[in-house]
Amino acid sequence: MSVVIVGSVAYDGIETPHGRVERMLGGACTYIALASSYFTKTHIVAVVGDDFESPDEKLLTDHGIDLEGLERVPGKTFYWAGVYSDDMNDRTTLRTDLNVFAGFNPKLPESYLRAPYLILGNIQPALQRSVRQQMNGLKLAGGDTMNYWIKDYRPELLETIRDWDFLLINDAEARMLSGEYNLKRAAAKIFQMGPHTLVIKRGEYGAILFHRDWHFIVPGYLLEEVFDPTGAGDCFAGGFIGYLAEKGFDLKNGHINAKELSRAVIYGSVMGSFCCEKFGVERFRTLTREEIDARFQEFRAFTEF
Amino acid sequence: MSVVIVGSVAYDGIETPHGRVERMLGGACTYIALASSYFTKTHIVAVVGDDFESPDEKLLTDHGIDLEGLERVPGKTFYWAGVYSDDMNDRTTLRTDLNVFAGFNPKLPESYLRAPYLILGNIQPALQRSVRQQMNGLKLAGGDTMNYWIKDYRPELLETIRDWDFLLINDAEARMLSGEYNLKRAAAKIFQMGPHTLVIKRGEYGAILFHRDWHFIVPGYLLEEVFDPTGAGDCFAGGFIGYLAEKGFDLKNGHINAKELSRAVIYGSVMGSFCCEKFGVERFRTLTREEIDARFQEFRAFTEF
């Protein structure tokens, strides 16, 4: 079943200890969509400028991603540049040019309105909310946010996530949103805000899924070399929602299939790990579903006892 | 089968965000032994001063720990004091009084010499080596070390670990010892130094066991409240070696039982998690084997998919 993804399509300039790229395809929506496309029909809602290049568009359409909701407007595409620390656990933003993204007002094509799965990338909470409200027949909706919205747009954000099934954020964001350092307590607080499912991304340490009274934890995949962690969290989100959509997972049917939710976290982790193996979206040029399923089995092998 | 543990028995002064204790039983050997005692017959080799109190001795003997190798000499017992940061991921040493520990020269009672399992707590590498050499008929030997020995006693340390089956250290130590940031590469380098098994403790993020061409990863147990992480890594070591000793695990028999090694990592994690629930060794006053086995099952529940 199909997924709608809303967020940024951007150009990124990235420097890691392994090299530097001046300008390459990036953006949360791009990474989520590429990851999701391996599992299910994927539709995006985003905006780009007239500098958006056709090889980049082709990468998306080659993955079967529906671009009907990709708006093209005069001006330049969102540009972000950053540099990673030696251990790649920190990054410094060098430049953020919102460009056409500053006026982003997500418009959903008619054909998207009945899609059963929705994932909202990290954008203005009011915009996330307007998208959520336009959709009918959702089986599962949720998304991401960040420190900026949590701090300065709190009432708007709370209003927005009240209608979400899941929230997918990192540990620092979960702590900031809940005001609790301990992640179990943070989850309990966040459940009171609306979502019944909280996925906490922990970078190289993996992820935790909290669902009401149970939780599932997966450690991070050990890569021999991390080339570029940009987009890994978004690829996690894409693998997570993509797998649930592929399975036709329905949270509204009264009972939750815990094992399927846990497997979605594994597929999220798998997609995030592949993302780090090359710069930007490069790994997705060659990645196959067979490789994805093989790595899923690897997760089993190194966590089973 | 029985385990010999060599290391420090100490008094600790500890301050965490949850409170402060001026003086309580501590030391690596103490924690390793308490944890190991739930699984197998445990013998210690350590030194204390004439201020060592009988209620503390009683806690150890109540756990069936053999104190024949506990030397008592005139003077004061090793004293360490430290304070934890708010998130408990950092600690600052306020005081280190080696006292009688400064002259520690481990003497193995005759009755210990044929024990099949040996774990060497973090002490001078040459002392660790002298103990290892006195033992006959070891099935499994290994231990811990720290940044100080890695940096300033490198040749001695390398000479020592050459004869070890396993090395049990944290991620920063593994990186320092190997000169590799990436843990997979770090493990490969450390295998060339002697040990065929490397267990990396990652604090709240769990642990990784590397054995030649495979590895096993377990995430950390999520506690609702961490009262005091002191000794958690040593309790991990005690649970790890204790479980292997209980099973009569024999690395020398030509094939490795990967599942048993992985389960030992889980029991290590279980013991480390209990340790954090109260100050110092307090949790071990009431802890039962039933609780330990129940938490082992919890690990299964939150990691299986």
PDB file of C-alpha atoms in Angstrom, chain A residues 31-32 34-35 223 225-236 268-284 287 295:
ATOM      1  CA  TYR A  31      16.186  10.040   1.654  1.00  0.00           C
ATOM      2  CA  ILE A  32      12.891   8.864   3.137  1.00  0.00           C
ATOM      3  CA  LEU A  34      14.505   6.442  -1.690  1.00  0.00           C
ATOM      4  CA  ALA A  35      14.473   4.104   1.317  1.00  0.00           C
ATOM      5  CA  LEU A 223      30.012  -0.703   9.551  1.00  0.00           C
ATOM      6  CA  GLU A 225      33.647   2.426   7.336  1.00  0.00           C
ATOM      7  CA  VAL A 226      31.110   5.226   7.756  1.00  0.00           C
ATOM      8  CA  PHE A 227      31.539   7.481   4.738  1.00  0.00           C
ATOM      9  CA  ASP A 228      28.748   9.935   5.327  1.00  0.00           C
ATOM     10  CA  PRO A 229      25.965   9.711   7.915  1.00  0.00           C
ATOM     11  CA  THR A 230      23.861  12.403   6.186  1.00  0.00           C
ATOM     12  CA  GLY A 231      20.350  11.124   5.641  1.00  0.00           C
ATOM     13  CA  ALA A 232      20.752   7.967   7.736  1.00  0.00           C
ATOM     14  CA  GLY A 233      17.948   8.957  10.118  1.00  0.00           C
ATOM     15  CA  ASP A 234      15.661   9.732   7.195  1.00  0.00           C
ATOM     16  CA  CYS A 235      16.506   6.438   5.529  1.00  0.00           C
ATOM     17  CA  PHE A 236      15.600   4.795   8.826  1.00  0.00           C
ATOM     18  CA  GLY A 268      14.748   1.128   9.214  1.00  0.00           C
ATOM     19  CA  SER A 269      18.128   0.280  10.704  1.00  0.00           C
ATOM     20  CA  VAL A 270      19.119  -1.638   7.584  1.00  0.00           C
ATOM     21  CA  MET A 271      18.312   1.339   5.340  1.00  0.00           C
ATOM     22  CA  GLY A 272      20.117   3.761   7.633  1.00  0.00           C
ATOM     23  CA  SER A 273      23.217   1.572   7.620  1.00  0.00           C
ATOM     24  CA  PHE A 274      23.333   1.345   3.822  1.00  0.00           C
ATOM     25  CA  CYS A 275      22.944   5.104   3.580  1.00  0.00           C
ATOM     26  CA  CYS A 276      26.220   5.643   5.478  1.00  0.00           C
ATOM     27  CA  GLU A 277      28.261   3.459   3.145  1.00  0.00           C
ATOM     28  CA  LYS A 278      28.658   6.121   0.450  1.00  0.00           C
ATOM     29  CA  PHE A 279      28.327   9.853   0.081  1.00  0.00           C
ATOM     30  CA  GLY A 280      24.835  11.312  -0.027  1.00  0.00           C
ATOM     31  CA  VAL A 281      22.365   9.177  -1.961  1.00  0.00           C
ATOM     32  CA  GLU A 282      25.082   7.309  -3.874  1.00  0.00           C
ATOM     33  CA  ARG A 283      24.460   3.952  -2.249  1.00  0.00           C
ATOM     34  CA  PHE A 284      20.915   3.950  -3.615  1.00  0.00           C
ATOM     35  CA  LEU A 287      21.329  -1.029  -3.718  1.00  0.00           C
ATOM     36  CA  ARG A 295      21.279  -7.403   5.930  1.00  0.00           C
TER      37      ARG A 295
END
